[in-house]
Short mmCIF file of C-alpha atoms in Angstrom, two decimals:
data_model
loop_
_atom_site.label_atom_id
_atom_site.label_comp_id
_atom_site.label_asym_id
_atom_site.label_seq_id
_atom_site.Cartn_x
_atom_site.Cartn_y
_atom_site.Cartn_z
CA MET A 1 114.43 108.90 47.12
CA LYS A 2 113.63 107.19 43.58
CA LYS A 3 115.35 103.45 44.39
CA LYS A 4 114.12 100.17 44.23
CA ILE A 5 114.20 99.29 47.42
CA SER A 6 113.76 102.32 49.85
CA ILE A 7 113.85 102.12 54.20
CA LEU A 8 111.55 103.46 56.06
CA ASP A 9 112.53 103.83 59.71
CA CYS A 10 109.91 104.65 61.82
CA THR A 11 111.37 104.59 65.71
CA LEU A 12 110.19 107.57 66.14
CA ARG A 13 106.54 107.35 65.59
CA ASP A 14 106.25 103.05 66.66
CA GLY A 15 108.65 103.59 69.21
CA ALA A 16 106.35 106.26 70.64
CA TYR A 17 104.30 103.64 72.18
CA ILE A 18 106.20 102.50 73.74
CA VAL A 19 107.51 105.64 76.17
CA GLU A 20 104.26 107.61 75.41
CA ALA A 21 106.48 109.74 72.57
CA ASN A 22 108.46 111.00 75.21
CA PHE A 23 112.16 110.20 73.84
CA GLY A 24 113.42 113.65 74.85
CA SER A 25 114.98 116.41 72.37
CA ILE A 26 118.30 115.49 72.44
CA ALA A 27 117.08 111.92 71.28
CA ILE A 28 115.53 113.43 68.91
CA SER A 29 117.16 115.33 67.16
CA GLY A 30 120.13 112.68 67.59
CA ILE A 31 118.07 109.31 65.85
CA ILE A 32 116.72 111.60 63.17
CA LYS A 33 120.51 112.83 62.49
CA LYS A 34 122.43 109.43 62.73
CA LEU A 35 119.55 107.93 60.46
CA GLN A 36 120.39 111.09 58.14
CA ASP A 37 124.09 110.23 58.37
CA ALA A 38 123.18 106.63 57.37
CA ASN A 39 121.18 107.10 54.34
CA LEU A 40 118.58 105.93 55.30
CA ASP A 41 115.77 106.80 52.51
CA ILE A 42 112.54 107.69 54.92
CA ILE A 43 112.68 108.76 58.17
CA GLU A 44 109.50 109.14 60.38
CA CYS A 45 109.31 111.50 62.77
CA GLY A 46 106.50 110.88 64.68
CA TRP A 47 102.78 111.69 64.38
CA LEU A 48 100.58 114.52 64.49
CA LYS A 49 97.73 114.90 67.00
CA ASN A 50 95.19 117.40 68.08
CA ALA A 51 96.54 118.56 70.97
CA PRO A 52 98.93 120.82 71.57
CA TYR A 53 102.64 120.23 71.16
CA GLN A 54 104.97 119.22 74.53
CA GLU A 55 108.89 119.72 74.07
CA GLY A 56 110.89 116.52 73.77
CA THR A 57 107.67 114.74 72.80
CA THR A 58 107.21 113.15 69.27
CA PHE A 59 103.28 113.90 69.10
CA TYR A 60 103.72 116.95 67.47
CA HIS A 61 100.71 119.62 66.62
CA THR A 62 101.69 120.89 63.70
CA PRO A 63 104.35 120.35 60.90
CA ALA A 64 106.26 123.65 62.76
CA ASP A 65 106.58 121.84 65.82
CA LEU A 66 109.59 119.49 64.45
CA LEU A 67 111.52 122.54 62.79
CA PRO A 68 114.37 122.37 66.21
CA TYR A 69 114.72 118.76 64.75
CA LEU A 70 115.33 119.29 61.17
CA GLN A 71 117.88 121.94 61.24
CA GLU A 72 119.81 120.14 59.00
CA ARG A 73 117.62 118.20 56.75
CA SER A 74 118.77 116.58 53.91
CA GLY A 75 117.23 116.94 50.44
CA GLN A 76 117.57 112.86 49.63
CA ILE A 77 115.56 112.09 52.66
CA LEU A 78 111.76 112.00 52.52
CA TYR A 79 110.80 113.08 56.17
CA THR A 80 107.22 111.94 57.32
CA VAL A 81 104.77 111.70 59.94
CA MET A 82 101.95 109.73 60.28
CA ILE A 83 97.82 110.58 61.59
CA ASP A 84 95.37 108.01 62.48
CA TRP A 85 92.46 108.62 59.59
CA ASP A 86 89.80 110.10 62.46
CA ARG A 87 92.22 111.46 64.52
CA TYR A 88 93.46 114.71 63.35
CA ASP A 89 92.02 118.06 62.64
CA LEU A 90 93.29 118.67 59.00
CA GLU A 91 92.29 122.60 59.83
CA LEU A 92 95.66 122.60 61.68
CA LEU A 93 97.62 121.92 58.76
CA PRO A 94 99.20 124.50 57.33
CA PRO A 95 99.91 124.24 53.25
CA TYR A 96 103.60 122.50 52.88
CA ASP A 97 106.22 125.31 52.60
CA GLY A 98 109.60 122.53 52.11
CA LYS A 99 111.01 123.63 55.75
CA SER A 100 109.71 120.72 58.05
CA ILE A 101 107.77 117.43 56.80
CA ASP A 102 107.86 116.41 53.21
CA ALA A 103 104.40 113.89 53.29
CA ILE A 104 102.31 112.15 55.82
CA ARG A 105 101.39 108.63 55.78
CA VAL A 106 97.70 108.11 56.53
CA VAL A 107 96.85 105.22 58.52
CA PHE A 108 93.34 103.43 58.07
CA PRO A 109 91.09 100.02 59.99
CA TYR A 110 89.82 97.24 57.02
CA GLY A 111 86.81 98.53 55.59
CA LYS A 112 87.79 102.04 55.88
CA HIS A 113 89.96 103.44 52.62
CA LYS A 114 87.54 105.37 51.08
CA GLU A 115 87.62 107.50 54.05
CA GLY A 116 91.65 107.31 54.40
CA ILE A 117 91.52 108.41 50.87
CA ALA A 118 89.46 111.28 51.34
CA VAL A 119 91.52 112.24 53.95
CA GLY A 120 94.75 111.98 51.71
CA ARG A 121 93.15 113.94 49.01
CA GLU A 122 92.92 116.90 51.62
CA ILE A 123 96.68 116.68 52.34
CA GLN A 124 97.47 116.64 49.29
CA LYS A 125 95.65 120.07 48.23
CA LYS A 126 98.12 121.27 51.04
CA GLY A 127 101.03 120.57 49.21
CA TYR A 128 102.09 117.40 50.98
CA ARG A 129 103.12 113.90 49.52
CA VAL A 130 100.47 110.97 50.90
CA LEU A 131 101.38 107.62 51.51
CA PHE A 132 98.79 105.19 52.96
CA GLN A 133 98.71 102.26 55.42
CA ALA A 134 95.92 99.65 55.25
CA ALA A 135 96.14 98.32 58.65
CA ASN A 136 95.29 94.65 59.10
CA THR A 137 96.23 94.15 55.41
CA LEU A 138 95.36 90.54 56.17
CA ALA A 139 91.96 90.87 56.51
CA TYR A 140 91.29 91.80 53.38
CA SER A 141 90.00 89.36 50.87
CA ASN A 142 91.61 89.32 47.43
CA ALA A 143 88.76 91.30 45.75
CA ASP A 144 88.84 93.65 48.60
CA LEU A 145 92.53 94.23 47.56
CA ARG A 146 91.81 94.91 43.96
CA ILE A 147 89.14 97.67 44.87
CA LEU A 148 91.49 99.06 47.25
CA ALA A 149 94.11 98.83 44.50
CA GLN A 150 91.43 100.73 42.22
CA ASP A 151 90.82 103.14 44.42
CA MET A 152 94.42 104.22 45.46
CA ASN A 153 94.88 104.67 41.65
CA ALA A 154 92.31 107.67 41.43
CA ILE A 155 94.29 109.70 43.75
CA GLU A 156 98.06 108.40 43.14
CA PRO A 157 99.76 108.77 46.03
CA VAL A 158 103.58 107.99 46.64
CA ALA A 159 103.25 104.19 48.18
CA LEU A 160 100.64 101.68 50.01
CA SER A 161 102.05 99.74 52.88
CA VAL A 162 100.78 96.32 53.92
CA VAL A 163 100.34 96.32 57.21
CA ASP A 164 100.66 93.03 59.40
CA THR A 165 98.96 94.25 62.22
CA PHE A 166 98.58 91.23 64.27
CA GLY A 167 101.93 89.95 63.08
CA ALA A 168 99.88 87.27 62.31
CA MET A 169 100.59 86.78 59.07
CA TYR A 170 102.71 83.71 57.56
CA GLU A 171 104.53 83.64 54.31
CA LYS A 172 101.66 82.68 51.79
CA ASP A 173 99.50 85.57 53.12
CA LEU A 174 102.07 88.03 52.11
CA VAL A 175 102.67 86.59 48.62
CA ARG A 176 99.20 87.01 48.44
CA ILE A 177 98.34 90.19 49.40
CA ALA A 178 101.34 91.84 47.37
CA ASN A 179 100.98 89.90 44.36
CA THR A 180 96.87 91.01 44.31
CA LEU A 181 98.08 95.02 44.82
CA ASP A 182 101.21 94.67 42.12
CA GLN A 183 98.51 93.26 39.75
CA TYR A 184 95.83 96.28 40.11
CA LEU A 185 97.97 98.78 41.61
CA ALA A 186 98.99 101.89 38.95
CA PRO A 187 102.56 101.32 37.93
CA GLY A 188 103.35 104.78 39.85
CA ILE A 189 102.20 103.89 43.12
CA ARG A 190 105.69 102.02 45.63
CA LEU A 191 104.11 98.99 47.52
CA GLY A 192 105.74 99.01 51.00
CA PHE A 193 105.39 96.80 54.04
CA HIS A 194 105.45 97.36 57.45
CA SER A 195 105.97 94.29 60.01
CA HIS A 196 105.48 93.05 63.30
CA ASN A 197 107.29 90.25 64.82
CA ASN A 198 104.92 88.35 67.26
CA GLN A 199 105.63 85.22 65.49
CA GLN A 200 109.12 85.68 64.65
CA LEU A 201 108.98 86.80 61.30
CA SER A 202 109.69 90.21 61.14
CA PHE A 203 112.62 90.39 59.16
CA ALA A 204 112.33 87.47 57.36
CA LEU A 205 108.73 88.46 56.05
CA THR A 206 110.49 91.85 55.40
CA MET A 207 113.56 89.93 52.84
CA ARG A 208 110.78 87.67 51.35
CA PHE A 209 108.72 91.19 50.42
CA VAL A 210 111.98 92.18 49.02
CA GLU A 211 113.01 89.80 46.93
CA LEU A 212 109.50 88.96 45.62
CA PHE A 213 109.96 92.07 43.78
CA GLN A 214 113.20 91.73 42.48
CA GLN A 215 112.37 90.60 39.17
CA ARG A 216 109.46 93.18 38.67
CA LYS A 217 109.47 96.98 37.97
CA ARG A 218 106.93 97.85 41.29
CA ASP A 219 109.49 99.92 43.71
CA VAL A 220 109.18 98.72 46.92
CA ILE A 221 109.16 100.56 50.72
CA VAL A 222 110.13 98.21 53.88
CA ASP A 223 109.57 99.76 57.25
CA CYS A 224 111.98 98.86 60.24
CA SER A 225 113.23 101.04 63.68
CA LEU A 226 116.10 100.64 65.79
CA SER A 227 116.53 97.59 67.82
CA GLY A 228 113.27 96.82 66.51
CA MET A 229 111.80 99.50 68.86
CA GLY A 230 107.81 98.86 68.45
CA ARG A 231 104.60 98.45 70.33
CA GLY A 232 104.36 95.17 71.70
CA ALA A 233 106.69 92.80 69.81
CA GLY A 234 107.86 95.46 67.55
CA ASN A 235 109.45 95.53 63.97
CA ALA A 236 112.04 94.40 62.13
CA ALA A 237 114.92 96.27 62.88
CA THR A 238 116.84 98.74 61.13
CA GLU A 239 120.40 97.41 62.11
CA LEU A 240 119.35 93.72 60.07
CA LEU A 241 117.36 95.12 57.42
CA ILE A 242 120.06 97.91 56.17
CA ASN A 243 122.92 94.74 56.61
CA TYR A 244 120.27 92.67 54.44
CA ILE A 245 120.11 95.52 51.97
CA ASN A 246 123.84 96.16 51.95
CA CYS A 247 125.13 92.48 51.38
CA GLU A 248 122.34 91.12 49.44
CA HIS A 249 121.15 94.14 47.01
CA ASN A 250 123.88 96.64 46.45
CA GLY A 251 122.53 98.90 48.83
CA ASN A 252 125.18 101.84 50.57
CA TYR A 253 123.64 102.23 53.65
CA ASP A 254 125.70 103.43 56.90
CA MET A 255 125.99 100.82 59.52
CA ASP A 256 128.69 102.81 61.77
CA MET A 257 125.79 105.45 62.21
CA VAL A 258 123.04 102.94 63.03
CA MET A 259 124.98 101.45 65.38
CA ASP A 260 126.00 104.95 67.21
CA ALA A 261 121.91 105.47 66.58
CA ILE A 262 121.64 102.82 69.01
CA ASP A 263 124.82 103.28 71.13
CA MET A 264 124.19 106.85 72.08
CA TYR A 265 120.20 106.84 72.15
CA MET A 266 118.74 103.46 71.98
CA SER A 267 120.70 102.38 74.89
CA TYR A 268 118.52 104.20 77.71
CA PHE A 269 115.22 102.65 76.47
CA MET A 270 116.18 98.74 75.97
CA GLU A 271 117.33 98.89 79.83
CA HIS A 272 113.82 101.29 81.00
CA TYR A 273 111.95 99.43 78.89
CA SER A 274 110.39 95.99 76.93
CA TRP A 275 109.72 95.31 73.49
CA GLY A 276 110.06 92.49 71.03
CA TYR A 277 109.21 89.04 70.59
CA SER A 278 107.38 87.27 74.13
CA THR A 279 104.68 84.28 74.17
CA PRO A 280 102.25 86.74 75.09
CA TYR A 281 103.08 88.33 71.79
CA PHE A 282 103.03 85.35 70.00
CA ILE A 283 99.32 84.06 71.65
CA ALA A 284 98.38 87.73 69.86
CA GLY A 285 99.61 87.07 66.61
CA MET A 286 97.78 83.91 66.61
CA TYR A 287 94.15 85.34 66.88
CA CYS A 288 95.31 88.00 65.11
CA CYS A 289 94.70 89.72 68.54
CA HIS A 290 95.07 93.95 69.27
CA VAL A 291 98.47 93.85 71.49
CA ASN A 292 96.15 96.00 73.93
CA ASN A 293 94.35 93.22 75.48
CA ILE A 294 97.92 91.46 76.32
CA ALA A 295 99.39 94.04 77.86
CA TYR A 296 95.87 94.07 79.80
CA LEU A 297 96.54 90.80 80.86
CA MET A 298 99.96 90.54 81.95
CA LYS A 299 99.47 93.72 83.71
CA ASN A 300 96.76 93.38 85.56
CA HIS A 301 96.89 89.75 86.09
CA ARG A 302 99.78 88.49 85.24
CA THR A 303 98.30 85.29 83.75
CA ASN A 304 100.05 82.58 82.65
CA MET A 305 99.88 81.53 78.99
CA LYS A 306 97.83 78.96 78.89
CA ASP A 307 95.05 80.87 80.93
CA MET A 308 96.21 83.89 78.76
CA ARG A 309 95.28 81.57 75.49
CA ASN A 310 92.02 80.78 76.65
CA ILE A 311 90.79 84.30 77.30
CA ILE A 312 91.92 85.32 74.32
CA GLY A 313 90.67 82.27 72.06
CA SER A 314 87.04 83.41 73.70
CA LEU A 315 86.64 86.39 72.35
CA SER A 316 84.65 86.61 69.08
CA SER A 317 87.02 87.47 66.01
CA GLU A 318 85.81 91.06 66.12
CA ASP A 319 86.40 91.46 69.98
CA ARG A 320 89.82 90.57 69.08
CA LYS A 321 90.84 93.21 66.97
CA LYS A 322 89.55 95.67 69.45
CA TYR A 323 90.54 96.63 73.43
CA ASP A 324 87.30 96.42 75.86
CA TYR A 325 88.84 96.15 79.32
CA ASP A 326 85.19 95.44 80.84
CA LEU A 327 84.49 92.47 78.56
CA LEU A 328 87.89 91.64 78.94
CA GLU A 329 87.82 91.64 82.56
CA GLY A 330 85.04 90.04 82.20
CA LYS A 331 86.27 86.72 80.44
CA TYR A 332 89.31 87.04 82.85
CA LEU A 333 87.16 86.38 85.73
CA ASP A 334 85.05 83.60 83.87
CA ASN A 335 88.22 81.28 83.42
CA GLN A 336 89.80 82.36 86.75
CA ASN A 337 86.63 82.01 89.36
CA ARG A 338 85.22 78.75 87.95
CA LYS A 339 83.57 78.00 90.77
CA VAL A 340 83.45 74.71 92.82
CA ASN A 341 81.09 73.61 96.37
CA ASP A 342 84.05 74.40 98.47
CA GLU A 343 82.05 73.96 101.92
CA GLU A 344 82.91 70.38 102.48
CA ALA A 345 87.00 71.43 101.96
CA LEU A 346 86.79 74.35 104.03
CA ALA A 347 85.20 72.00 106.81
CA SER A 348 88.08 69.67 106.02
CA LEU A 349 90.77 72.43 106.79
CA ARG A 350 89.06 73.59 109.80
CA LYS A 351 89.42 70.28 111.34
CA ASP A 352 93.12 69.60 109.91
CA PHE A 353 94.43 73.39 111.46
CA ALA A 354 92.02 73.41 114.59
CA GLY A 355 94.31 73.53 117.88
CA ARG A 356 97.75 73.64 115.66
CA LYS A 357 100.45 76.01 115.54
CA LEU A 358 101.28 77.21 112.03
CA LEU A 359 104.38 77.77 110.29
CA LEU A 360 103.78 79.07 106.56
CA LEU A 361 106.83 78.97 103.92
CA ALA A 362 106.76 81.27 101.77
CA PRO A 363 109.06 80.58 99.30
CA GLY A 364 112.04 83.67 99.33
CA LYS A 365 115.45 83.22 99.95
CA SER A 366 115.75 83.48 103.76
CA ILE A 367 114.59 79.97 104.36
CA LEU A 368 118.07 79.25 102.82
CA THR A 369 119.91 81.27 104.70
CA GLU A 370 118.21 80.89 108.08
CA GLN A 371 117.03 77.15 107.49
CA GLU A 372 119.00 76.74 110.72
CA LYS A 373 116.95 78.62 112.90
CA ILE A 374 113.90 77.40 110.72
CA GLN A 375 114.31 73.68 111.57
CA ALA A 376 114.83 74.87 114.92
CA TYR A 377 111.38 76.33 115.78
CA ILE A 378 110.14 73.21 114.14
CA ASP A 379 112.15 70.78 115.90
CA LYS A 380 111.16 72.62 119.31
CA ASN A 381 106.96 73.50 118.68
CA ALA A 382 106.18 70.72 116.21
CA PRO A 383 104.01 72.97 113.65
CA LEU A 384 101.81 72.02 111.01
CA VAL A 385 104.09 73.39 108.41
CA VAL A 386 102.35 74.67 104.99
CA SER A 387 104.62 75.60 101.86
CA ILE A 388 102.72 78.92 100.19
CA ASN A 389 102.89 78.43 96.19
CA ALA A 390 106.05 76.70 95.63
CA VAL A 391 107.49 73.29 97.63
CA SER A 392 110.27 73.47 99.98
CA PRO A 393 112.13 70.68 99.63
CA GLN A 394 114.57 71.59 102.25
CA TYR A 395 111.93 70.74 105.32
CA HIS A 396 109.31 68.04 105.98
CA SER A 397 105.85 70.20 104.27
CA ASP A 398 102.66 68.86 105.72
CA PHE A 399 100.26 71.12 103.36
CA LEU A 400 101.28 72.72 100.01
CA PHE A 401 98.93 75.57 99.33
CA LEU A 402 99.14 76.51 94.93
CA ILE A 403 96.98 79.16 93.92
CA SER A 404 98.07 79.25 89.94
CA THR A 405 98.34 76.16 87.26
CA ILE A 406 102.15 77.05 86.86
CA ARG A 407 103.06 76.67 89.88
CA TYR A 408 101.07 73.95 90.11
CA GLN A 409 102.44 72.03 87.20
CA TYR A 410 106.01 73.09 87.87
CA ALA A 411 105.75 71.67 91.71
CA LYS A 412 104.29 68.57 90.29
CA GLU A 413 106.93 67.96 87.54
CA SER A 414 110.15 69.33 89.24
CA TYR A 415 109.20 67.78 92.85
CA PRO A 416 106.75 64.27 92.35
CA GLU A 417 107.88 62.44 95.51
CA GLN A 418 107.56 66.21 98.25
CA PHE A 419 104.46 67.21 95.87
CA ALA A 420 102.79 63.75 96.19
CA ALA A 421 103.93 63.12 100.14
CA GLN A 422 101.57 66.81 100.59
CA LYS A 423 98.12 67.45 101.44
CA ARG A 424 97.56 70.03 98.51
CA ILE A 425 95.17 73.05 98.99
CA LEU A 426 94.52 74.53 95.37
CA LEU A 427 92.32 77.34 93.54
CA SER A 428 89.30 76.71 92.07
CA ASN A 429 91.28 78.61 89.15
CA ILE A 430 93.50 75.84 88.66
CA LYS A 431 91.13 72.86 88.55
CA THR A 432 87.54 72.13 89.75
CA VAL A 433 88.02 68.16 90.20
CA PRO A 434 90.05 67.30 92.96
CA ASP A 435 92.76 64.19 93.34
CA ALA A 436 93.11 62.51 95.79
CA GLY A 437 95.19 64.51 98.64
CA GLU A 438 93.98 67.63 97.05
CA VAL A 439 91.38 70.59 98.45
CA VAL A 440 89.57 73.13 96.55
CA VAL A 441 88.76 76.39 97.35
CA ASN A 442 86.72 79.13 95.71
CA PHE A 443 89.32 81.68 94.01
CA ASP A 444 86.99 84.94 94.65
CA ARG A 445 87.65 83.76 98.70
CA VAL A 446 90.67 84.48 99.17
CA PHE A 447 91.34 87.58 96.69
CA GLN A 448 90.37 90.84 97.05
CA TYR A 449 91.11 93.93 93.90
CA GLY A 450 91.98 97.24 94.08
CA TRP A 451 95.30 96.54 93.37
CA ILE A 452 97.62 95.31 90.07
CA TYR A 453 99.73 92.50 92.12
CA PHE A 454 96.29 91.60 94.14
CA ASP A 455 97.34 87.98 93.62
CA ASN A 456 100.16 87.51 96.28
CA ALA A 457 99.93 83.78 97.65
CA VAL A 458 100.95 84.44 101.33
CA ILE A 459 98.52 87.25 101.53
CA ALA A 460 95.89 84.69 100.21
CA PHE A 461 96.61 82.11 102.19
CA LEU A 462 96.44 84.75 105.43
CA ARG A 463 92.75 85.20 104.03
CA LEU A 464 91.72 81.93 103.88
CA LEU A 465 93.20 80.58 107.29
CA ASN A 466 90.90 84.19 108.43
CA ARG A 467 88.07 82.24 107.09
CA LEU A 468 89.08 79.27 108.88
CA LYS A 469 89.39 80.79 111.98
CA VAL A 470 92.79 80.18 112.70
CA SER A 471 93.84 83.05 115.78
CA SER A 472 98.21 82.39 115.44
CA VAL A 473 100.29 81.73 112.72
CA VAL A 474 104.09 81.91 111.96
CA ILE A 475 105.59 83.28 108.82
CA ALA A 476 109.08 82.25 106.87
CA GLY A 477 110.55 83.47 103.87
CA PHE A 478 108.14 86.20 103.34
CA ASP A 479 111.33 88.58 101.79
CA GLY A 480 109.82 90.54 99.31
CA PHE A 481 110.48 90.82 96.08
CA LYS A 482 114.10 91.74 94.29
CA THR A 483 115.45 92.31 91.04
CA SER A 484 116.94 88.88 90.47
CA TYR A 485 115.98 85.24 91.05
CA ASN A 486 119.22 85.08 93.01
CA GLU A 487 118.27 87.18 95.55
CA THR A 488 114.24 86.77 95.75
CA TYR A 489 113.57 82.82 95.86
CA ALA A 490 114.97 79.85 97.56
CA ASP A 491 114.77 77.72 94.35
CA GLN A 492 115.85 79.89 91.68
CA ALA A 493 113.72 77.90 88.53
CA LEU A 494 110.91 78.94 90.35
CA PRO A 495 108.42 80.81 87.81
CA THR A 496 107.66 84.51 88.42
CA LEU A 497 106.56 87.84 87.21
CA GLY A 498 107.75 88.51 83.70
CA SER A 499 110.46 90.91 82.53
CA GLY A 500 110.12 94.55 83.09
CA THR A 501 108.10 94.31 86.08
CA ASN A 502 108.19 97.04 87.98
CA TRP A 503 109.85 95.46 91.64
CA GLY A 504 109.07 98.59 94.06
CA GLU A 505 105.27 99.06 92.77
CA VAL A 506 104.83 95.09 94.03
CA ASN A 507 106.47 95.40 97.55
CA ARG A 508 104.45 99.02 97.65
CA GLU A 509 101.09 96.93 97.00
CA ILE A 510 101.94 93.98 98.80
CA ALA A 511 102.70 96.01 101.64
CA GLU A 512 99.18 97.89 101.16
CA MET A 513 97.56 94.49 101.30
CA PHE A 514 99.49 93.08 104.20
CA ALA A 515 98.82 96.44 106.09
CA GLY A 516 95.09 96.36 105.20
CA PHE A 517 94.90 92.64 106.07
CA LYS A 518 96.16 93.32 109.99
CA ALA A 519 93.80 96.59 109.95
CA ALA A 520 90.49 93.96 109.09
CA VAL A 521 91.24 90.70 111.24
CA GLY A 522 92.72 92.99 114.94
CA ASP A 523 93.47 90.86 117.32
CA ASN A 524 91.94 87.80 115.94
CA MET A 525 95.37 86.26 114.53
CA GLN A 526 98.45 86.99 115.79
CA ILE A 527 101.13 86.95 112.84
CA GLU A 528 104.72 86.57 113.61
CA PHE A 529 108.02 86.39 111.91
CA LEU A 530 110.40 83.92 111.75
CA THR A 531 112.81 85.47 109.47
CA GLU A 532 113.33 89.26 108.33
CA CYS A 533 109.93 90.72 106.25
CA PRO A 534 110.11 94.09 105.05
CA PHE A 535 106.26 93.59 105.03
CA ASP A 536 106.44 93.74 109.00
CA ARG A 537 105.84 97.06 110.41
#
């Protein structure tokens, strides 16, 4: 393993966050074998955990659980697993026997390096080599880094890695940290770098780290994963890194073997799971925020980017680094549920809707495919037409009901004439002070919690109509979600749910909410459908 630059692939460890460690035995064996054949220097095979081992996962109980995957282990490769400094019982760890893993990486948070080193000493006593990961290294001052390095010198691990936990580093941060550690760290200790791609800088910073040490004596380790697989924004991609090292630093890594690993074992995960750069994970990097907070807001509230930034920005710097979902939920509700006095707005709407037929135009594609039928209904019945959460430019609408800031902005900028011509019904999460032609209703009047996808605009408006004592409504375009814009929306550019959404789950929850609403209102509201609706049961 002794090389100026060593590459460590952490697909099976960092990728475990994406698939809950369930890679499957074939993929685990295959990925390790292909990385071996590609001449990788260090292969991180997963985690050690206290829980009993479940076959096909990369959460191992003891090193013996890896034996089926290391039948063809190479003596030129260092095989590692990772432990959290405080989450693995070292009583479970048997003495090193040379048959399974060779080394253990110990990750510790800022402020806990002494405790992490103590864990490392116990691991060394059992014969394993030790590598350390200083999570959130960006938090360390130069004085902190000096102390960290000096304490590491006393234990002489294989390596100490700089970790850009929140993907928040810029080049100047990496240079400061690397230079300081290089100054104080003993010459025989390798310096490593583990990046995250929140700001699209993972690969660039990894290259900068390598270049920084080309004219120095210290050897380095750089982390990567196949296709960048890793929690949130992911990591530097193995295929990018080995191509760079081969081309610029006389590497001898076999790209064909890496491509085989991606074709044979990663394609399934790329099709069924999501990771990599996205704007939400950029927000995490911007605020040095734990990615679980971002994942919570995306999964539970599908929060738009501006609101997400404001919510994360409202957390203290310490709260951003952890994930307290109760606190985050409170911040979300504070952001969304801005209170207004909406009694005058409700009175105005009652007057507008009193005694009138109502036609709701949801944004589904059927308002295009059934346009002739819908227009004939309008011509015959002269209803008040309400467009739901999207402008319907094919029709003359009297009202536009909007539930999110992004849909409000999109409607205003994309259809300015229609936007201005309709009376707009807004929720208080969008704005609290109405412009001319707008009424604002409190957010909490139309939403009920208990579902992941609780904020369906059609059901929200039906709840509002029920409060307004409207007894009869006709709906078109309530089509349910499909797998693409072309199938789902009349307006193919309409902002919608993010990638990776479970569309079947969305439709199931909408069906539950709609059934619950109908049961609650009973005979007080008659609902008819002008176009086919999957929720009409």
